[in-house]
Amino acid sequence: MKANEDKLLEKLVDNMMQDSVLEDPSADFTAKVMSHVLKAKKSNIYVYKPLISKPVFVLILGCFIGLFIYLFINRETQTNSWVDDLNFKTVYYNYAISLFNFSKITIYSVILATFFLFIQILFLRKHFYQQYHK
């Protein structure tokens, strides 16, 4: 049955092809197609623009450097200050150590989880970089 349908379709196609004229493309068909391809290639769909441009980064860096130079040049030594009277060591030793007393297993697991998190970040960064540049 299938072979019979195939023969009928083949006869139909042969009859249609006899009536049609073979069309030739124009001489500059390839040049026209390639010009359209090159135009489509040159159009940028997405142009990356950083949130903070380089001049702004340079300005921020310059402000920080200027601030540090200003503070270094205009520093004044104080002989007596209210900050000197504060004693944070007793507060630290009395309260902070008793609040944050972790076992070695907890510390090792947090360190290991952090290590694996950094490894995962590296793999994801590589994956998205490859996906973006395809």
Coordinates of C-alpha atoms in Angstrom, one line a residue:
M1 CA 0.0 0.0 0.0
K2 CA 2.8 2.4 0.9
A3 CA 4.7 1.6 -2.3
N4 CA 1.5 2.4 -4.3
E5 CA 1.1 5.8 -2.6
D6 CA 4.7 6.6 -3.2
K7 CA 4.3 5.9 -6.9
L8 CA 1.3 8.1 -7.1
L9 CA 3.1 10.9 -5.4
E10 CA 6.0 10.5 -7.7
K11 CA 3.8 10.7 -10.8
L12 CA 2.1 13.8 -9.4
V13 CA 5.4 15.5 -8.7
D14 CA 6.7 14.5 -12.2
N15 CA 3.6 16.1 -13.8
M16 CA 4.0 19.3 -11.8
M17 CA 7.6 19.5 -12.7
Q18 CA 7.0 19.1 -16.5
D19 CA 4.7 22.2 -16.4
S20 CA 7.0 24.4 -14.4
V21 CA 10.0 26.3 -15.9
L22 CA 13.4 26.0 -14.3
E23 CA 14.2 29.4 -12.8
D24 CA 17.8 30.7 -12.7
P25 CA 18.9 33.1 -10.1
S26 CA 20.3 36.5 -11.2
A27 CA 24.0 36.9 -11.7
D28 CA 24.5 38.9 -8.5
F29 CA 22.4 36.7 -6.3
T30 CA 25.3 35.5 -4.2
A31 CA 26.6 39.1 -3.8
K32 CA 23.2 40.3 -2.6
V33 CA 22.8 37.5 -0.1
M34 CA 26.3 38.0 1.3
S35 CA 25.6 41.8 1.6
H36 CA 22.5 41.1 3.7
V37 CA 24.4 38.6 5.8
L38 CA 27.2 41.1 6.5
K39 CA 24.7 43.8 7.4
A40 CA 22.9 41.4 9.8
K41 CA 26.3 40.4 11.3
K42 CA 27.3 44.1 11.9
S43 CA 24.2 45.0 13.8
N44 CA 24.7 44.8 17.5
I45 CA 21.8 43.4 19.4
Y46 CA 23.3 44.0 22.8
V47 CA 26.0 46.6 23.6
Y48 CA 27.5 46.1 27.0
K49 CA 27.6 49.3 29.0
P50 CA 29.0 49.1 32.6
L51 CA 27.0 50.7 35.4
I52 CA 29.9 52.7 36.5
S53 CA 32.2 54.0 33.7
K54 CA 35.9 54.2 33.8
P55 CA 36.1 58.0 34.3
V56 CA 33.8 57.7 37.3
F57 CA 36.0 54.9 38.8
V58 CA 39.1 57.2 38.2
L59 CA 37.3 60.0 40.0
I60 CA 36.3 57.8 42.9
L61 CA 39.9 56.5 43.2
G62 CA 41.2 60.0 43.0
C63 CA 38.9 61.2 45.8
F64 CA 40.0 58.3 48.0
I65 CA 43.7 59.0 47.3
G66 CA 43.2 62.7 48.0
L67 CA 41.3 61.9 51.2
F68 CA 44.1 59.7 52.4
I69 CA 46.8 62.2 51.5
Y70 CA 44.8 65.0 53.3
L71 CA 44.4 62.8 56.4
F72 CA 48.1 61.8 56.4
I73 CA 49.3 65.4 56.0
N74 CA 46.8 67.0 58.4
R75 CA 46.9 64.5 61.2
E76 CA 47.3 65.8 64.7
T77 CA 48.4 63.8 67.6
Q78 CA 46.2 64.0 70.6
T79 CA 47.6 63.4 74.0
N80 CA 44.5 62.7 75.9
S81 CA 41.3 61.4 74.5
W82 CA 38.1 59.8 75.8
V83 CA 38.8 56.8 73.5
D84 CA 41.8 55.9 75.6
D85 CA 39.6 55.3 78.6
L86 CA 37.6 52.7 76.9
N87 CA 38.7 49.2 77.6
F88 CA 37.3 46.7 75.1
K89 CA 39.5 43.8 76.1
T90 CA 37.4 43.0 79.2
V91 CA 34.2 43.2 77.2
Y92 CA 35.6 40.9 74.6
Y93 CA 37.0 38.3 77.0
N94 CA 33.9 38.3 79.2
Y95 CA 31.0 38.3 76.7
A96 CA 32.2 37.6 73.2
I97 CA 34.0 34.4 73.8
S98 CA 31.2 32.9 75.8
L99 CA 28.7 33.8 73.1
F100 CA 30.6 32.4 70.2
N101 CA 31.9 29.1 71.4
F102 CA 31.9 26.7 68.4
S103 CA 33.1 23.1 68.2
K104 CA 35.8 22.0 65.9
I105 CA 33.4 20.1 63.7
T106 CA 31.3 23.3 63.2
I107 CA 34.3 25.3 62.3
Y108 CA 35.7 22.7 59.9
S109 CA 32.3 22.3 58.2
V110 CA 31.9 26.1 57.7
I111 CA 35.4 26.3 56.2
L112 CA 34.7 23.4 53.9
A113 CA 31.3 24.8 52.8
T114 CA 33.0 28.1 52.1
F115 CA 35.7 26.4 50.1
F116 CA 33.0 24.5 48.0
L117 CA 31.1 27.7 47.5
F118 CA 34.1 29.4 46.0
I119 CA 34.7 26.3 43.7
Q120 CA 31.0 26.5 42.6
I121 CA 31.4 30.2 41.9
L122 CA 34.4 29.5 39.6
F123 CA 32.5 26.7 37.7
L124 CA 29.4 28.9 37.3
R125 CA 31.5 31.8 36.1
K126 CA 33.2 29.6 33.5
H127 CA 29.8 28.2 32.4
F128 CA 28.1 31.6 32.0
Y129 CA 31.2 33.0 30.3
Q130 CA 31.1 30.2 27.7
Q131 CA 27.4 30.6 27.3
Y132 CA 27.6 34.3 26.7
H133 CA 30.5 34.1 24.1
K134 CA 28.9 31.4 21.9

